[in-house]
Amino acid sequence: GLGGGGSGSMTIIPGTAPGFPPFETKQGGEIVGFDIDLLSAVVSNTDYELESWKDFEFSSLTPALKNDKIDVIAAAMTINEKRDESIDFTNPYYSADQAVLVRQGASSPPSNFAGLAGRTVGVQEGTTGASVVEKQLVKPGKIAQSKFNTYGNYVLAVEDLVNRNLDAVVLDTPVARTFVDRRAVTIAATYETGEKYGFGVRTDADDLTKALNDGLEQVRNGGKYEEIRDEWFAG
Ligand code: GLN
């Protein structure tokens, strides 16, 4: 990654965390999704070239970026102050809030986020969903630590929800809607967090950050953004 060895174009290694549909999932061994197509379109407007995608668990992406295993994170990662202390972000490319996902036909589902008190809740490790449940419900003792389950990815959490090992899963709204389309689950409530996703880059890679921001603007202005969005967020 980054350097290019003196000749030709500079290459960058993209990293993601599959299991977060429709942003990134594995389909027959291949990583596909909105983030994959968007970053490819963005980079095609720059002097950089993408190498093959590397996949990690979500919580390992920031360390992988800092240790030069990857050069850019494209993983529906929310831009926030805490992360901004250790990595940089491009301009935002998507917005989300948090959703409370329950089984279809669940009896007395929570009618709002606070209604999760006393329930068994699943989240994906290292996410904004995990931290909002922890801060608002686990720390104040409304959910026992033993009823707060973290998973390597949300596919496993939703599996446990469907299998009745969890009462609810808390996750980003667009991904919750995708699970509703695919599994016997439904959104019981949403919780407004006003999150914005950005691509993550190392703090010393200002040229790359700038190129990605320019590339993103071209993708937005040229109609390509809507094209990719409509492909992955049908209906
Ligand atoms: N947007 C959420 C976050 O940044 C979840 C991202 C993900 O699970 N890929 O924590």
PDB file of C-alpha atoms and ligand atoms in Angstrom:
ATOM      1  CA  GLY A   1       0.000   0.000   0.000  1.00  0.00           C
ATOM      2  CA  LEU A   2       0.717   3.734  -0.149  1.00  0.00           C
ATOM      3  CA  GLY A   3       3.977   4.418  -1.866  1.00  0.00           C
ATOM      4  CA  GLY A   4       3.671   2.636  -5.127  1.00  0.00           C
ATOM      5  CA  GLY A   5       7.347   1.737  -5.336  1.00  0.00           C
ATOM      6  CA  GLY A   6       8.337   4.717  -7.426  1.00  0.00           C
ATOM      7  CA  SER A   7       6.673   3.813 -10.699  1.00  0.00           C
ATOM      8  CA  GLY A   8       3.114   3.660 -11.919  1.00  0.00           C
ATOM      9  CA  SER A   9       0.178   4.637  -9.784  1.00  0.00           C
ATOM     10  CA  MET A  10       0.012   4.538  -6.013  1.00  0.00           C
ATOM     11  CA  THR A  11      -1.869   1.596  -4.651  1.00  0.00           C
ATOM     12  CA  ILE A  12      -3.975   1.475  -1.521  1.00  0.00           C
ATOM     13  CA  ILE A  13      -5.226  -1.538   0.411  1.00  0.00           C
ATOM     14  CA  PRO A  14      -8.889  -1.293   1.435  1.00  0.00           C
ATOM     15  CA  GLY A  15     -10.164  -2.998   4.576  1.00  0.00           C
ATOM     16  CA  THR A  16     -13.703  -3.826   5.635  1.00  0.00           C
ATOM     17  CA  ALA A  17     -15.760  -5.990   8.005  1.00  0.00           C
ATOM     18  CA  PRO A  18     -18.266  -8.163   6.103  1.00  0.00           C
ATOM     19  CA  GLY A  19     -21.498  -9.088   7.910  1.00  0.00           C
ATOM     20  CA  PHE A  20     -23.033  -5.611   7.733  1.00  0.00           C
ATOM     21  CA  PRO A  21     -25.488  -5.761   4.832  1.00  0.00           C
ATOM     22  CA  PRO A  22     -25.933  -4.013   2.481  1.00  0.00           C
ATOM     23  CA  PHE A  23     -22.712  -2.079   3.167  1.00  0.00           C
ATOM     24  CA  GLU A  24     -20.442  -5.133   3.122  1.00  0.00           C
ATOM     25  CA  THR A  25     -21.199  -8.842   2.973  1.00  0.00           C
ATOM     26  CA  LYS A  26     -19.603 -11.975   1.610  1.00  0.00           C
ATOM     27  CA  GLN A  27     -21.252 -13.525  -1.415  1.00  0.00           C
ATOM     28  CA  GLY A  28     -19.706 -16.779  -2.560  1.00  0.00           C
ATOM     29  CA  GLY A  29     -16.369 -15.881  -0.993  1.00  0.00           C
ATOM     30  CA  GLU A  30     -16.377 -12.417  -2.533  1.00  0.00           C
ATOM     31  CA  ILE A  31     -16.799  -9.196  -0.553  1.00  0.00           C
ATOM     32  CA  VAL A  32     -19.580  -7.065  -2.048  1.00  0.00           C
ATOM     33  CA  GLY A  33     -21.760  -4.129  -1.010  1.00  0.00           C
ATOM     34  CA  PHE A  34     -22.456  -0.421  -1.075  1.00  0.00           C
ATOM     35  CA  ASP A  35     -19.141   0.508   0.567  1.00  0.00           C
ATOM     36  CA  ILE A  36     -17.214  -1.685  -1.868  1.00  0.00           C
ATOM     37  CA  ASP A  37     -18.814  -0.080  -4.942  1.00  0.00           C
ATOM     38  CA  LEU A  38     -18.689   3.429  -3.499  1.00  0.00           C
ATOM     39  CA  LEU A  39     -15.005   3.320  -2.569  1.00  0.00           C
ATOM     40  CA  SER A  40     -14.153   1.802  -5.965  1.00  0.00           C
ATOM     41  CA  ALA A  41     -16.011   4.615  -7.738  1.00  0.00           C
ATOM     42  CA  VAL A  42     -14.364   7.249  -5.510  1.00  0.00           C
ATOM     43  CA  VAL A  43     -10.861   5.874  -6.058  1.00  0.00           C
ATOM     44  CA  SER A  44     -11.399   5.655  -9.827  1.00  0.00           C
ATOM     45  CA  ASN A  45     -11.548   9.460  -9.749  1.00  0.00           C
ATOM     46  CA  THR A  46      -8.093   9.717  -8.112  1.00  0.00           C
ATOM     47  CA  ASP A  47      -4.483   8.864  -8.971  1.00  0.00           C
ATOM     48  CA  TYR A  48      -4.676   5.892  -6.608  1.00  0.00           C
ATOM     49  CA  GLU A  49      -5.545   2.290  -7.388  1.00  0.00           C
ATOM     50  CA  LEU A  50      -7.259  -0.217  -5.096  1.00  0.00           C
ATOM     51  CA  GLU A  51      -5.567  -3.499  -4.248  1.00  0.00           C
ATOM     52  CA  SER A  52      -7.692  -6.463  -3.123  1.00  0.00           C
ATOM     53  CA  TRP A  53      -9.953  -6.088  -0.136  1.00  0.00           C
ATOM     54  CA  LYS A  54      -8.878  -7.412   3.239  1.00  0.00           C
ATOM     55  CA  ASP A  55     -11.455  -8.420   5.780  1.00  0.00           C
ATOM     56  CA  PHE A  56     -11.347  -8.105   9.551  1.00  0.00           C
ATOM     57  CA  GLU A  57     -13.766  -8.013  12.431  1.00  0.00           C
ATOM     58  CA  PHE A  58     -15.041  -4.468  12.827  1.00  0.00           C
ATOM     59  CA  SER A  59     -13.142  -3.915  16.086  1.00  0.00           C
ATOM     60  CA  SER A  60      -9.839  -4.871  14.390  1.00  0.00           C
ATOM     61  CA  LEU A  61     -10.080  -2.377  11.537  1.00  0.00           C
ATOM     62  CA  THR A  62      -8.621   0.645  13.332  1.00  0.00           C
ATOM     63  CA  PRO A  63      -5.604  -1.321  14.635  1.00  0.00           C
ATOM     64  CA  ALA A  64      -5.100  -2.775  11.116  1.00  0.00           C
ATOM     65  CA  LEU A  65      -5.112   0.738   9.667  1.00  0.00           C
ATOM     66  CA  LYS A  66      -2.656   2.042  12.257  1.00  0.00           C
ATOM     67  CA  ASN A  67      -0.339  -0.947  11.708  1.00  0.00           C
ATOM     68  CA  ASP A  68      -0.293  -0.343   7.922  1.00  0.00           C
ATOM     69  CA  LYS A  69      -2.060  -3.636   7.134  1.00  0.00           C
ATOM     70  CA  ILE A  70      -4.635  -1.572   5.261  1.00  0.00           C
ATOM     71  CA  ASP A  71      -4.652   2.037   4.009  1.00  0.00           C
ATOM     72  CA  VAL A  72      -8.349   2.857   4.132  1.00  0.00           C
ATOM     73  CA  ILE A  73     -11.342   1.615   6.147  1.00  0.00           C
ATOM     74  CA  ALA A  74     -14.651   1.316   4.266  1.00  0.00           C
ATOM     75  CA  ALA A  75     -16.974  -0.217   6.837  1.00  0.00           C
ATOM     76  CA  ALA A  76     -19.961   2.029   7.503  1.00  0.00           C
ATOM     77  CA  MET A  77     -17.803   3.539  10.228  1.00  0.00           C
ATOM     78  CA  THR A  78     -19.364   6.400  12.133  1.00  0.00           C
ATOM     79  CA  ILE A  79     -17.264   9.531  12.408  1.00  0.00           C
ATOM     80  CA  ASN A  80     -16.998  10.407  16.090  1.00  0.00           C
ATOM     81  CA  GLU A  81     -14.721  12.305  18.438  1.00  0.00           C
ATOM     82  CA  LYS A  82     -13.219   9.253  20.077  1.00  0.00           C
ATOM     83  CA  ARG A  83     -12.178   7.671  16.777  1.00  0.00           C
ATOM     84  CA  ASP A  84     -11.033  11.030  15.457  1.00  0.00           C
ATOM     85  CA  GLU A  85      -8.359  11.035  18.156  1.00  0.00           C
ATOM     86  CA  SER A  86      -6.556   8.127  16.497  1.00  0.00           C
ATOM     87  CA  ILE A  87      -7.533   8.184  12.802  1.00  0.00           C
ATOM     88  CA  ASP A  88      -8.782  10.668  10.216  1.00  0.00           C
ATOM     89  CA  PHE A  89     -12.027  10.481   8.275  1.00  0.00           C
ATOM     90  CA  THR A  90     -13.096  11.615   4.843  1.00  0.00           C
ATOM     91  CA  ASN A  91     -16.200  13.742   4.467  1.00  0.00           C
ATOM     92  CA  PRO A  92     -19.428  11.886   5.342  1.00  0.00           C
ATOM     93  CA  TYR A  93     -21.073   9.644   2.744  1.00  0.00           C
ATOM     94  CA  TYR A  94     -24.105   8.142   4.563  1.00  0.00           C
ATOM     95  CA  SER A  95     -26.319   8.870   7.614  1.00  0.00           C
ATOM     96  CA  ALA A  96     -27.758   6.503  10.209  1.00  0.00           C
ATOM     97  CA  ASP A  97     -29.412   6.232  13.613  1.00  0.00           C
ATOM     98  CA  GLN A  98     -29.761   3.219  15.894  1.00  0.00           C
ATOM     99  CA  ALA A  99     -32.594   0.666  15.699  1.00  0.00           C
ATOM    100  CA  VAL A 100     -33.963  -1.889  18.146  1.00  0.00           C
ATOM    101  CA  LEU A 101     -34.466  -5.138  16.261  1.00  0.00           C
ATOM    102  CA  VAL A 102     -36.759  -7.844  17.718  1.00  0.00           C
ATOM    103  CA  ARG A 103     -38.283 -11.109  16.480  1.00  0.00           C
ATOM    104  CA  GLN A 104     -41.373 -10.836  14.302  1.00  0.00           C
ATOM    105  CA  GLY A 105     -44.402 -11.427  16.509  1.00  0.00           C
ATOM    106  CA  ALA A 106     -42.446 -10.974  19.757  1.00  0.00           C
ATOM    107  CA  SER A 107     -44.788 -10.467  22.707  1.00  0.00           C
ATOM    108  CA  SER A 108     -44.557  -7.007  24.375  1.00  0.00           C
ATOM    109  CA  PRO A 109     -41.568  -5.720  22.427  1.00  0.00           C
ATOM    110  CA  PRO A 110     -39.903  -2.533  23.777  1.00  0.00           C
ATOM    111  CA  SER A 111     -41.708   0.559  22.478  1.00  0.00           C
ATOM    112  CA  ASN A 112     -38.606   2.723  22.762  1.00  0.00           C
ATOM    113  CA  PHE A 113     -34.889   2.520  23.536  1.00  0.00           C
ATOM    114  CA  ALA A 114     -35.398   2.846  27.319  1.00  0.00           C
ATOM    115  CA  GLY A 115     -37.794  -0.114  27.075  1.00  0.00           C
ATOM    116  CA  LEU A 116     -34.744  -2.342  26.621  1.00  0.00           C
ATOM    117  CA  ALA A 117     -34.277  -2.222  30.410  1.00  0.00           C
ATOM    118  CA  GLY A 118     -34.248  -5.730  31.867  1.00  0.00           C
ATOM    119  CA  ARG A 119     -33.944  -7.417  28.474  1.00  0.00           C
ATOM    120  CA  THR A 120     -31.184  -9.498  26.913  1.00  0.00           C
ATOM    121  CA  VAL A 121     -29.515  -7.399  24.236  1.00  0.00           C
ATOM    122  CA  GLY A 122     -26.954  -8.196  21.546  1.00  0.00           C
ATOM    123  CA  VAL A 123     -24.558  -5.852  19.747  1.00  0.00           C
ATOM    124  CA  GLN A 124     -21.462  -6.052  17.580  1.00  0.00           C
ATOM    125  CA  GLU A 125     -18.207  -5.393  19.398  1.00  0.00           C
ATOM    126  CA  GLY A 126     -16.655  -1.954  19.014  1.00  0.00           C
ATOM    127  CA  THR A 127     -19.669  -0.268  17.407  1.00  0.00           C
ATOM    128  CA  THR A 128     -21.597   2.869  18.226  1.00  0.00           C
ATOM    129  CA  GLY A 129     -24.581   0.559  18.909  1.00  0.00           C
ATOM    130  CA  ALA A 130     -22.538  -1.245  21.555  1.00  0.00           C
ATOM    131  CA  SER A 131     -21.440   1.978  23.193  1.00  0.00           C
ATOM    132  CA  VAL A 132     -24.901   3.571  23.311  1.00  0.00           C
ATOM    133  CA  VAL A 133     -26.370   0.465  25.008  1.00  0.00           C
ATOM    134  CA  GLU A 134     -23.433   0.299  27.388  1.00  0.00           C
ATOM    135  CA  LYS A 135     -23.576   3.977  28.341  1.00  0.00           C
ATOM    136  CA  GLN A 136     -27.337   4.400  28.599  1.00  0.00           C
ATOM    137  CA  LEU A 137     -28.429   1.013  29.913  1.00  0.00           C
ATOM    138  CA  VAL A 138     -25.626  -1.231  31.203  1.00  0.00           C
ATOM    139  CA  LYS A 139     -23.586   1.333  33.182  1.00  0.00           C
ATOM    140  CA  PRO A 140     -26.694   2.747  34.938  1.00  0.00           C
ATOM    141  CA  GLY A 141     -27.667  -0.840  35.867  1.00  0.00           C
ATOM    142  CA  LYS A 142     -30.787  -1.049  33.692  1.00  0.00           C
ATOM    143  CA  ILE A 143     -29.401  -4.065  31.861  1.00  0.00           C
ATOM    144  CA  ALA A 144     -27.248  -6.555  33.804  1.00  0.00           C
ATOM    145  CA  GLN A 145     -23.761  -7.088  32.363  1.00  0.00           C
ATOM    146  CA  SER A 146     -24.674 -10.770  31.960  1.00  0.00           C
ATOM    147  CA  LYS A 147     -27.584  -9.813  29.679  1.00  0.00           C
ATOM    148  CA  PHE A 148     -25.413  -7.649  27.444  1.00  0.00           C
ATOM    149  CA  ASN A 149     -23.908  -9.839  24.726  1.00  0.00           C
ATOM    150  CA  THR A 150     -21.300  -8.693  22.226  1.00  0.00           C
ATOM    151  CA  TYR A 151     -20.631 -10.515  18.947  1.00  0.00           C
ATOM    152  CA  GLY A 152     -17.851 -10.404  16.364  1.00  0.00           C
ATOM    153  CA  ASN A 153     -20.429  -9.378  13.785  1.00  0.00           C
ATOM    154  CA  TYR A 154     -24.126  -8.554  13.543  1.00  0.00           C
ATOM    155  CA  VAL A 155     -24.996 -11.613  11.447  1.00  0.00           C
ATOM    156  CA  LEU A 156     -24.216 -13.772  14.491  1.00  0.00           C
ATOM    157  CA  ALA A 157     -26.186 -11.450  16.787  1.00  0.00           C
ATOM    158  CA  VAL A 158     -29.270 -11.579  14.544  1.00  0.00           C
ATOM    159  CA  GLU A 159     -28.915 -15.375  14.371  1.00  0.00           C
ATOM    160  CA  ASP A 160     -29.045 -15.478  18.183  1.00  0.00           C
ATOM    161  CA  LEU A 161     -32.073 -13.176  18.137  1.00  0.00           C
ATOM    162  CA  VAL A 162     -33.933 -15.451  15.719  1.00  0.00           C
ATOM    163  CA  ASN A 163     -32.940 -18.443  17.881  1.00  0.00           C
ATOM    164  CA  ARG A 164     -34.508 -16.763  20.946  1.00  0.00           C
ATOM    165  CA  ASN A 165     -31.249 -16.306  22.833  1.00  0.00           C
ATOM    166  CA  LEU A 166     -31.702 -12.536  22.706  1.00  0.00           C
ATOM    167  CA  ASP A 167     -34.677 -10.197  23.165  1.00  0.00           C
ATOM    168  CA  ALA A 168     -33.240  -7.487  20.926  1.00  0.00           C
ATOM    169  CA  VAL A 169     -30.280  -6.410  18.802  1.00  0.00           C
ATOM    170  CA  VAL A 170     -29.253  -2.744  18.618  1.00  0.00           C
ATOM    171  CA  LEU A 171     -27.662  -1.675  15.332  1.00  0.00           C
ATOM    172  CA  ASP A 172     -27.536   0.981  12.608  1.00  0.00           C
ATOM    173  CA  THR A 173     -30.941   1.718  11.014  1.00  0.00           C
ATOM    174  CA  PRO A 174     -30.044   0.926   7.354  1.00  0.00           C
ATOM    175  CA  VAL A 175     -28.609  -2.451   8.334  1.00  0.00           C
ATOM    176  CA  ALA A 176     -31.570  -3.211  10.598  1.00  0.00           C
ATOM    177  CA  ARG A 177     -33.887  -2.601   7.618  1.00  0.00           C
ATOM    178  CA  THR A 178     -31.856  -5.016   5.512  1.00  0.00           C
ATOM    179  CA  PHE A 179     -32.177  -7.731   8.162  1.00  0.00           C
ATOM    180  CA  VAL A 180     -35.946  -7.085   8.254  1.00  0.00           C
ATOM    181  CA  ASP A 181     -36.028  -7.898   4.526  1.00  0.00           C
ATOM    182  CA  ARG A 182     -34.059 -11.103   5.009  1.00  0.00           C
ATOM    183  CA  ARG A 183     -35.000 -12.585   8.383  1.00  0.00           C
ATOM    184  CA  ALA A 184     -38.078 -13.004  10.609  1.00  0.00           C
ATOM    185  CA  VAL A 185     -37.274  -9.808  12.511  1.00  0.00           C
ATOM    186  CA  THR A 186     -38.768  -6.348  12.807  1.00  0.00           C
ATOM    187  CA  ILE A 187     -37.806  -2.879  14.074  1.00  0.00           C
ATOM    188  CA  ALA A 188     -39.528  -2.170  17.413  1.00  0.00           C
ATOM    189  CA  ALA A 189     -38.052   1.302  17.959  1.00  0.00           C
ATOM    190  CA  THR A 190     -35.386   3.674  16.750  1.00  0.00           C
ATOM    191  CA  TYR A 191     -33.029   5.893  18.708  1.00  0.00           C
ATOM    192  CA  GLU A 192     -31.787   9.071  17.094  1.00  0.00           C
ATOM    193  CA  THR A 193     -27.993   9.319  17.136  1.00  0.00           C
ATOM    194  CA  GLY A 194     -27.434  11.341  13.950  1.00  0.00           C
ATOM    195  CA  GLU A 195     -24.441   9.280  12.854  1.00  0.00           C
ATOM    196  CA  LYS A 196     -22.487   9.921   9.682  1.00  0.00           C
ATOM    197  CA  TYR A 197     -20.220   7.393   7.999  1.00  0.00           C
ATOM    198  CA  GLY A 198     -16.792   8.271   6.633  1.00  0.00           C
ATOM    199  CA  PHE A 199     -13.881   6.329   5.168  1.00  0.00           C
ATOM    200  CA  GLY A 200     -11.074   5.998   7.726  1.00  0.00           C
ATOM    201  CA  VAL A 201      -7.498   6.973   6.879  1.00  0.00           C
ATOM    202  CA  ARG A 202      -4.236   7.284   8.812  1.00  0.00           C
ATOM    203  CA  THR A 203      -3.556  10.686  10.323  1.00  0.00           C
ATOM    204  CA  ASP A 204      -0.337  11.034   8.278  1.00  0.00           C
ATOM    205  CA  ALA A 205      -2.074  10.348   4.941  1.00  0.00           C
ATOM    206  CA  ASP A 206      -3.408  13.830   4.201  1.00  0.00           C
ATOM    207  CA  ASP A 207      -2.849  13.501   0.443  1.00  0.00           C
ATOM    208  CA  LEU A 208      -4.981  10.364   0.360  1.00  0.00           C
ATOM    209  CA  THR A 209      -7.712  11.941   2.498  1.00  0.00           C
ATOM    210  CA  LYS A 210      -7.852  14.927   0.189  1.00  0.00           C
ATOM    211  CA  ALA A 211      -7.923  12.755  -2.945  1.00  0.00           C
ATOM    212  CA  LEU A 212     -10.762  10.647  -1.495  1.00  0.00           C
ATOM    213  CA  ASN A 213     -12.750  13.767  -0.599  1.00  0.00           C
ATOM    214  CA  ASP A 214     -12.333  15.105  -4.139  1.00  0.00           C
ATOM    215  CA  GLY A 215     -13.241  11.713  -5.591  1.00  0.00           C
ATOM    216  CA  LEU A 216     -16.316  11.513  -3.372  1.00  0.00           C
ATOM    217  CA  GLU A 217     -17.487  14.927  -4.490  1.00  0.00           C
ATOM    218  CA  GLN A 218     -17.194  13.869  -8.139  1.00  0.00           C
ATOM    219  CA  VAL A 219     -19.127  10.678  -7.435  1.00  0.00           C
ATOM    220  CA  ARG A 220     -21.890  12.734  -5.806  1.00  0.00           C
ATOM    221  CA  ASN A 221     -22.016  15.389  -8.530  1.00  0.00           C
ATOM    222  CA  GLY A 222     -21.906  12.964 -11.432  1.00  0.00           C
ATOM    223  CA  GLY A 223     -24.931  10.891 -10.353  1.00  0.00           C
ATOM    224  CA  LYS A 224     -22.859   7.803  -9.646  1.00  0.00           C
ATOM    225  CA  TYR A 225     -23.659   8.021  -5.925  1.00  0.00           C
ATOM    226  CA  GLU A 226     -27.409   7.653  -6.515  1.00  0.00           C
ATOM    227  CA  GLU A 227     -26.771   4.813  -8.940  1.00  0.00           C
ATOM    228  CA  ILE A 228     -24.815   2.829  -6.344  1.00  0.00           C
ATOM    229  CA  ARG A 229     -27.276   3.707  -3.560  1.00  0.00           C
ATOM    230  CA  ASP A 230     -30.258   2.568  -5.633  1.00  0.00           C
ATOM    231  CA  GLU A 231     -28.515  -0.684  -6.409  1.00  0.00           C
ATOM    232  CA  TRP A 232     -27.971  -1.583  -2.739  1.00  0.00           C
ATOM    233  CA  PHE A 233     -30.990   0.095  -1.144  1.00  0.00           C
ATOM    234  CA  ALA A 234     -33.769  -1.009  -3.452  1.00  0.00           C
ATOM    235  CA  GLY A 235     -37.311  -0.119  -2.460  1.00  0.00           C
TER     236      GLY A 235
HETATM  237  N1  GLN B   1     -21.739   2.629  12.214  1.00  0.00           N
HETATM  238  C1  GLN B   1     -21.444   1.774  13.317  1.00  0.00           C
HETATM  239  C2  GLN B   1     -20.124   2.152  13.926  1.00  0.00           C
HETATM  240  O1  GLN B   1     -19.400   2.888  13.354  1.00  0.00           O
HETATM  241  C3  GLN B   1     -21.411   0.297  12.925  1.00  0.00           C
HETATM  242  C4  GLN B   1     -20.397  -0.017  11.870  1.00  0.00           C
HETATM  243  C5  GLN B   1     -20.259  -1.495  11.566  1.00  0.00           C
HETATM  244  O2  GLN B   1     -20.701  -2.336  12.332  1.00  0.00           O
HETATM  245  N2  GLN B   1     -19.643  -1.814  10.466  1.00  0.00           N
HETATM  246  O3  GLN B   1     -19.782   1.710  14.991  1.00  0.00           O
END
